[in-house]
PDB file of C-alpha atoms in Angstrom:
ATOM      1  CA  ARG A   1      11.584   7.433  -1.272  1.00 85.00           C
ATOM      2  CA  ARG A   2      13.410   7.067   2.027  1.00 88.00           C
ATOM      3  CA  VAL A   3      10.475   5.921   4.101  1.00 90.00           C
ATOM      4  CA  SER A   4       8.930   3.795   1.339  1.00 90.00           C
ATOM      5  CA  THR A   5      12.259   1.962   0.820  1.00 91.00           C
ATOM      6  CA  LEU A   6      12.482   1.325   4.539  1.00 91.00           C
ATOM      7  CA  LEU A   7       8.858   0.242   5.022  1.00 89.00           C
ATOM      8  CA  ARG A   8       8.911  -2.118   2.038  1.00 89.00           C
ATOM      9  CA  TRP A   9      11.923  -3.920   3.481  1.00 89.00           C
ATOM     10  CA  LEU A  10      10.418  -4.006   6.978  1.00 88.00           C
ATOM     11  CA  GLY A  11       7.168  -5.393   5.591  1.00 85.00           C
ATOM     12  CA  LYS A  12       9.012  -8.127   3.719  1.00 84.00           C
ATOM     13  CA  GLU A  13      10.866  -9.039   6.917  1.00 83.00           C
ATOM     14  CA  GLU A  14       7.528  -9.129   8.847  1.00 79.00           C
ATOM     15  CA  PHE A  15       8.213  -6.204  11.171  1.00 79.00           C
ATOM     16  CA  VAL A  16       5.386  -3.878  10.146  1.00 77.00           C
ATOM     17  CA  GLN A  17       3.177  -6.593   8.679  1.00 74.00           C
ATOM     18  CA  GLY A  18       2.857  -9.866  10.548  1.00 71.00           C
ATOM     19  CA  PHE A  19       4.553  -8.598  13.715  1.00 78.00           C
ATOM     20  CA  VAL A  20       3.758 -10.339  17.003  1.00 83.00           C
ATOM     21  CA  ALA A  21       3.697  -7.243  19.209  1.00 86.00           C
ATOM     22  CA  TRP A  22       3.063  -3.544  18.610  1.00 88.00           C
ATOM     23  CA  GLU A  23       3.403  -0.858  21.236  1.00 89.00           C
ATOM     24  CA  PRO A  24       2.412   2.637  20.082  1.00 89.00           C
ATOM     25  CA  TYR A  25       3.774   5.553  22.137  1.00 88.00           C
ATOM     26  CA  THR A  26       6.251   3.134  23.693  1.00 89.00           C
ATOM     27  CA  PRO A  27       7.809   4.133  26.999  1.00 88.00           C
ATOM     28  CA  ASP A  28      11.129   2.934  25.527  1.00 89.00           C
ATOM     29  CA  LEU A  29      11.509   6.496  24.221  1.00 89.00           C
ATOM     30  CA  ILE A  30      13.025   8.563  27.000  1.00 87.00           C
ATOM     31  CA  ARG A  31      11.184  11.891  26.877  1.00 78.00           C
ATOM     32  CA  ALA A  32      12.639  14.994  28.468  1.00 71.00           C
ATOM     33  CA  GLY A  33      10.775  15.927  31.644  1.00 68.00           C
ATOM     34  CA  ASP A  34       7.965  13.469  30.908  1.00 67.00           C
ATOM     35  CA  ALA A  35       6.492  15.948  28.423  1.00 67.00           C
ATOM     36  CA  PRO A  36       3.023  14.922  27.178  1.00 70.00           C
ATOM     37  CA  PHE A  37       2.781  13.590  23.634  1.00 69.00           C
ATOM     38  CA  GLU A  38       0.447  16.470  22.754  1.00 72.00           C
ATOM     39  CA  ALA A  39       3.437  18.808  23.224  1.00 73.00           C
ATOM     40  CA  GLY A  40       4.910  17.544  19.940  1.00 76.00           C
ATOM     41  CA  GLY A  41       8.448  16.380  19.454  1.00 85.00           C
ATOM     42  CA  LEU A  42       9.374  12.720  19.219  1.00 90.00           C
ATOM     43  CA  VAL A  43       6.941   9.805  19.273  1.00 91.00           C
ATOM     44  CA  THR A  44       7.894   6.172  18.848  1.00 91.00           C
ATOM     45  CA  SER A  45       6.199   2.850  18.142  1.00 92.00           C
ATOM     46  CA  ARG A  46       7.838  -0.467  18.959  1.00 92.00           C
ATOM     47  CA  PHE A  47       7.294  -3.606  16.864  1.00 91.00           C
ATOM     48  CA  GLY A  48       8.279  -7.074  18.059  1.00 89.00           C
ATOM     49  CA  HIS A  49       9.214  -9.889  15.696  1.00 88.00           C
ATOM     50  CA  SER A  50       8.541 -13.565  16.441  1.00 84.00           C
ATOM     51  CA  GLY A  51      12.320 -14.183  16.471  1.00 83.00           C
ATOM     52  CA  GLY A  52      12.785 -11.747  19.378  1.00 85.00           C
ATOM     53  CA  ASP A  53      14.019  -8.841  17.247  1.00 88.00           C
ATOM     54  CA  CYS A  54      12.645  -5.345  17.872  1.00 90.00           C
ATOM     55  CA  LEU A  55      12.054  -2.327  15.685  1.00 92.00           C
ATOM     56  CA  TRP A  56      11.383   1.235  16.804  1.00 93.00           C
ATOM     57  CA  LEU A  57       9.890   3.716  14.321  1.00 94.00           C
ATOM     58  CA  VAL A  58      10.394   7.332  15.390  1.00 94.00           C
ATOM     59  CA  VAL A  59       8.626  10.463  14.119  1.00 93.00           C
ATOM     60  CA  ASN A  60       9.776  13.978  14.966  1.00 92.00           C
ATOM     61  CA  ARG A  61       6.768  16.296  14.900  1.00 89.00           C
ATOM     62  CA  ALA A  62       8.856  19.330  15.867  1.00 86.00           C
ATOM     63  CA  GLY A  63      10.347  21.935  13.559  1.00 85.00           C
ATOM     64  CA  SER A  64      13.836  21.352  14.950  1.00 88.00           C
ATOM     65  CA  PRO A  65      16.144  18.313  14.949  1.00 91.00           C
ATOM     66  CA  ALA A  66      16.197  16.020  17.975  1.00 90.00           C
ATOM     67  CA  VAL A  67      18.047  13.011  19.326  1.00 91.00           C
ATOM     68  CA  ALA A  68      15.899  10.012  20.241  1.00 91.00           C
ATOM     69  CA  ALA A  69      17.142   8.072  23.255  1.00 91.00           C
ATOM     70  CA  LEU A  70      15.651   4.577  23.253  1.00 91.00           C
ATOM     71  CA  ASP A  71      15.854   2.067  26.082  1.00 90.00           C
ATOM     72  CA  ILE A  72      16.388  -1.206  24.214  1.00 89.00           C
ATOM     73  CA  SER A  73      16.729  -3.390  27.321  1.00 87.00           C
ATOM     74  CA  ARG A  74      13.204  -4.875  26.994  1.00 86.00           C
ATOM     75  CA  CYS A  75      14.010  -6.358  23.599  1.00 86.00           C
ATOM     76  CA  PRO A  76      14.895 -10.086  23.796  1.00 85.00           C
ATOM     77  CA  ALA A  77      17.437  -9.785  20.948  1.00 83.00           C
ATOM     78  CA  ALA A  78      19.317  -7.041  22.833  1.00 81.00           C
ATOM     79  CA  ALA A  79      20.140  -9.489  25.634  1.00 77.00           C
ATOM     80  CA  ARG A  80      21.625 -12.071  23.267  1.00 81.00           C
ATOM     81  CA  ALA A  81      25.360 -12.143  22.601  1.00 73.00           C
ATOM     82  CA  GLU A  82      24.741 -12.013  18.847  1.00 74.00           C
ATOM     83  CA  GLY A  83      22.327  -9.067  19.132  1.00 78.00           C
ATOM     84  CA  ARG A  84      23.253  -6.140  16.887  1.00 86.00           C
ATOM     85  CA  LEU A  85      21.894  -2.595  16.800  1.00 88.00           C
ATOM     86  CA  TYR A  86      21.246  -0.549  13.647  1.00 93.00           C
ATOM     87  CA  ASP A  87      20.084   2.930  12.719  1.00 94.00           C
ATOM     88  CA  LEU A  88      18.092   1.768   9.706  1.00 94.00           C
ATOM     89  CA  TYR A  89      17.055   5.233   8.569  1.00 94.00           C
ATOM     90  CA  HIS A  90      20.657   6.447   8.215  1.00 95.00           C
ATOM     91  CA  GLY A  91      21.997   3.004   7.219  1.00 94.00           C
ATOM     92  CA  ALA A  92      24.524   2.651  10.025  1.00 93.00           C
ATOM     93  CA  SER A  93      25.512   0.288  12.824  1.00 91.00           C
ATOM     94  CA  LEU A  94      25.157   1.594  16.378  1.00 89.00           C
ATOM     95  CA  PRO A  95      27.166   0.682  19.463  1.00 87.00           C
ATOM     96  CA  GLY A  96      25.447  -1.839  21.723  1.00 77.00           C
ATOM     97  CA  GLY A  97      24.333  -1.144  25.249  1.00 78.00           C
ATOM     98  CA  GLY A  98      21.141  -0.374  27.070  1.00 81.00           C
ATOM     99  CA  LEU A  99      20.437   2.884  25.203  1.00 87.00           C
ATOM    100  CA  ALA A 100      20.324   3.699  21.528  1.00 90.00           C
ATOM    101  CA  HIS A 101      20.726   7.314  20.429  1.00 92.00           C
ATOM    102  CA  VAL A 102      19.640   8.343  16.926  1.00 93.00           C
ATOM    103  CA  ALA A 103      19.429  11.763  15.318  1.00 93.00           C
ATOM    104  CA  VAL A 104      16.027  12.631  13.857  1.00 93.00           C
ATOM    105  CA  GLU A 105      15.672  15.607  11.529  1.00 93.00           C
ATOM    106  CA  ALA A 106      12.994  18.270  11.938  1.00 90.00           C
ATOM    107  CA  HIS A 107       9.700  16.739  10.728  1.00 90.00           C
ATOM    108  CA  GLY A 108      11.738  13.620  10.006  1.00 92.00           C
ATOM    109  CA  TYR A 109      11.778   9.915  10.697  1.00 94.00           C
ATOM    110  CA  GLY A 110      14.000   7.411  12.415  1.00 94.00           C
ATOM    111  CA  ALA A 111      14.168   3.631  12.617  1.00 94.00           C
ATOM    112  CA  VAL A 112      16.186   1.502  15.021  1.00 94.00           C
ATOM    113  CA  LEU A 113      16.531  -2.279  14.740  1.00 92.00           C
ATOM    114  CA  VAL A 114      17.889  -4.789  17.240  1.00 90.00           C
ATOM    115  CA  THR A 115      18.373  -8.215  15.688  1.00 88.00           C
ATOM    116  CA  SER A 116      20.144 -11.423  16.558  1.00 86.00           C
ATOM    117  CA  ARG A 117      19.331 -13.007  13.190  1.00 86.00           C
ATOM    118  CA  THR A 118      21.190 -12.894   9.902  1.00 85.00           C
ATOM    119  CA  LEU A 119      18.911 -10.944   7.582  1.00 86.00           C
ATOM    120  CA  PRO A 120      20.039 -11.404   3.951  1.00 85.00           C
ATOM    121  CA  GLY A 121      18.686  -8.075   2.736  1.00 90.00           C
ATOM    122  CA  LEU A 122      19.972  -5.996   5.648  1.00 92.00           C
ATOM    123  CA  GLN A 123      23.347  -4.899   4.219  1.00 93.00           C
ATOM    124  CA  PRO A 124      21.868  -3.806   0.852  1.00 94.00           C
ATOM    125  CA  LEU A 125      19.176  -1.872   2.770  1.00 92.00           C
ATOM    126  CA  LEU A 126      21.786  -0.153   4.956  1.00 94.00           C
ATOM    127  CA  SER A 127      23.779   0.851   1.865  1.00 94.00           C
ATOM    128  CA  LYS A 128      20.674   2.176   0.104  1.00 94.00           C
ATOM    129  CA  MET A 129      19.478   4.130   3.162  1.00 93.00           C
ATOM    130  CA  ALA A 130      22.949   5.632   3.706  1.00 94.00           C
ATOM    131  CA  GLN A 131      22.857   6.835   0.101  1.00 94.00           C
ATOM    132  CA  LEU A 132      19.282   8.189   0.326  1.00 92.00           C
ATOM    133  CA  THR A 133      19.913  10.120   3.552  1.00 93.00           C
ATOM    134  CA  GLN A 134      23.190  11.799   2.537  1.00 92.00           C
ATOM    135  CA  ARG A 135      21.307  15.004   1.769  1.00 89.00           C
ATOM    136  CA  PRO A 136      19.362  16.315   4.792  1.00 88.00           C
ATOM    137  CA  LEU A 137      15.635  16.998   4.486  1.00 85.00           C
ATOM    138  CA  GLU A 138      16.163  20.707   5.152  1.00 85.00           C
ATOM    139  CA  ALA A 139      18.214  20.920   1.938  1.00 88.00           C
ATOM    140  CA  TYR A 140      15.026  20.275  -0.058  1.00 85.00           C
ATOM    141  CA  SER A 141      12.575  23.057  -0.770  1.00 84.00           C
ATOM    142  CA  ALA A 142       9.381  23.025   1.275  1.00 81.00           C
ATOM    143  CA  ASP A 143       7.531  24.822  -1.533  1.00 86.00           C
ATOM    144  CA  TRP A 144       4.971  22.721  -3.379  1.00 83.00           C
ATOM    145  CA  GLN A 145       5.508  22.173  -7.069  1.00 82.00           C
ATOM    146  CA  PRO A 146       4.130  19.596  -9.491  1.00 83.00           C
ATOM    147  CA  LEU A 147       6.363  16.675 -10.369  1.00 78.00           C
ATOM    148  CA  THR A 148       7.872  16.897 -13.824  1.00 82.00           C
ATOM    149  CA  GLN A 149       7.291  14.027 -16.218  1.00 79.00           C
ATOM    150  CA  THR A 150       9.414  12.883 -19.133  1.00 78.00           C
ATOM    151  CA  MET A 151       8.289  10.779 -22.082  1.00 74.00           C
ATOM    152  CA  VAL A 152      10.456   7.698 -22.380  1.00 71.00           C
ATOM    153  CA  GLY A 153      10.756   5.602 -25.512  1.00 65.00           C
ATOM    154  CA  GLY A 154       8.656   7.838 -27.770  1.00 60.00           C
ATOM    155  CA  ALA A 155      11.448   8.314 -30.341  1.00 62.00           C
ATOM    156  CA  ASP A 156      11.228   4.774 -31.767  1.00 62.00           C
ATOM    157  CA  PRO A 157       8.095   4.483 -33.947  1.00 64.00           C
ATOM    158  CA  ALA A 158       9.005   0.968 -35.171  1.00 71.00           C
ATOM    159  CA  PRO A 159       6.535  -1.654 -33.915  1.00 71.00           C
ATOM    160  CA  ARG A 160       7.909  -4.260 -31.581  1.00 71.00           C
ATOM    161  CA  PRO A 161       7.702  -7.926 -32.586  1.00 74.00           C
ATOM    162  CA  ALA A 162       5.140  -9.937 -30.650  1.00 74.00           C
ATOM    163  CA  ALA A 163       6.611 -12.051 -27.858  1.00 71.00           C
ATOM    164  CA  GLY A 164       6.086 -15.796 -28.117  1.00 77.00           C
ATOM    165  CA  ASP A 165       5.686 -16.142 -24.360  1.00 79.00           C
ATOM    166  CA  ALA A 166       4.756 -13.586 -21.744  1.00 77.00           C
ATOM    167  CA  PRO A 167       7.827 -11.869 -20.281  1.00 78.00           C
ATOM    168  CA  LEU A 168       8.757 -12.867 -16.740  1.00 81.00           C
ATOM    169  CA  GLY A 169       6.314 -11.429 -14.201  1.00 81.00           C
ATOM    170  CA  MET A 170       3.594 -10.668 -16.764  1.00 82.00           C
ATOM    171  CA  VAL A 171       0.377 -12.478 -17.569  1.00 80.00           C
ATOM    172  CA  LEU A 172      -1.860 -12.386 -20.624  1.00 76.00           C
ATOM    173  CA  ILE A 173      -5.154 -10.573 -20.157  1.00 77.00           C
ATOM    174  CA  PRO A 174      -7.650 -11.931 -22.677  1.00 79.00           C
ATOM    175  CA  ARG A 175      -9.183  -9.490 -25.151  1.00 82.00           C
ATOM    176  CA  SER A 176     -12.500  -8.180 -23.913  1.00 83.00           C
ATOM    177  CA  GLN A 177     -14.595  -5.062 -23.765  1.00 81.00           C
ATOM    178  CA  TYR A 178     -14.688  -3.449 -20.365  1.00 75.00           C
ATOM    179  CA  ARG A 179     -15.010  -0.003 -18.894  1.00 78.00           C
ATOM    180  CA  PHE A 180     -11.927   1.286 -17.153  1.00 75.00           C
ATOM    181  CA  ARG A 181     -12.636   4.106 -14.711  1.00 73.00           C
ATOM    182  CA  THR A 182     -10.196   5.502 -12.207  1.00 71.00           C
ATOM    183  CA  ALA A 183      -9.901   8.390  -9.774  1.00 69.00           C
ATOM    184  CA  GLY A 184      -7.271   9.666  -7.406  1.00 66.00           C
ATOM    185  CA  VAL A 185      -6.790  11.957  -4.462  1.00 62.00           C
ATOM    186  CA  GLN A 186      -3.579  13.572  -5.684  1.00 60.00           C
ATOM    187  CA  ILE A 187      -3.654  17.341  -5.805  1.00 56.00           C
ATOM    188  CA  GLU A 188      -2.055  18.509  -9.023  1.00 57.00           C
ATOM    189  CA  GLY A 189      -1.539  21.948 -10.435  1.00 53.00           C
ATOM    190  CA  GLY A 190      -4.581  23.386 -12.222  1.00 54.00           C
ATOM    191  CA  CYS A 191      -7.175  21.068 -10.652  1.00 58.00           C
ATOM    192  CA  ASP A 192     -10.503  22.756 -10.050  1.00 63.00           C
ATOM    193  CA  PRO A 193     -12.599  21.100  -7.304  1.00 61.00           C
ATOM    194  CA  ALA A 194     -15.732  22.645  -8.867  1.00 68.00           C
ATOM    195  CA  GLN A 195     -15.165  20.542 -12.001  1.00 64.00           C
ATOM    196  CA  ASP A 196     -14.576  17.269 -10.147  1.00 61.00           C
ATOM    197  CA  THR A 197     -17.457  15.200 -11.522  1.00 60.00           C
ATOM    198  CA  TRP A 198     -16.571  12.092  -9.533  1.00 56.00           C
ATOM    199  CA  GLY A 199     -16.484  13.752  -6.108  1.00 55.00           C
ATOM    200  CA  VAL A 200     -12.926  12.781  -5.316  1.00 51.00           C
TER     201      VAL A 200
END
């Protein structure tokens, strides 16, 4: 939920979709002793927005927490007086300057934003991310278990009256006969690959 919340907002703001520059394995990440990327640890991609803002997405591939030190001086928004720095993943403001330091959990993610624009959805995102990241990842069990499901609304057998107009955001699909076939790649408890007739 944490990463999907973050990426949906970033996509809407044209950072991860519609960006003007992308730099994978950016040298903005200051790596200890110039360790090769194959050694694990932190890796970072930098995304540039047409307005001069910059986003760094950080992944920690190590089994221990780390602090990402990012050189933000190449970002045009960082040089502007109105430029502000945020730890998007933890939903917090960061002090300005040439370096940004963010904590990244073991096998966790980080996101740093430098912006000089007023982004209407930024404060709600920061609040949501601060709430979602209150509990550290290590507090969750690493053991796999199927997700539990709960029936909602099954207690009311009374039929609903037909709506005169389609509810907001819905469209009428004309009555027809068609074959609906679906498959997925989710691994769920009790699935037997030998009985997978569709080859998923």
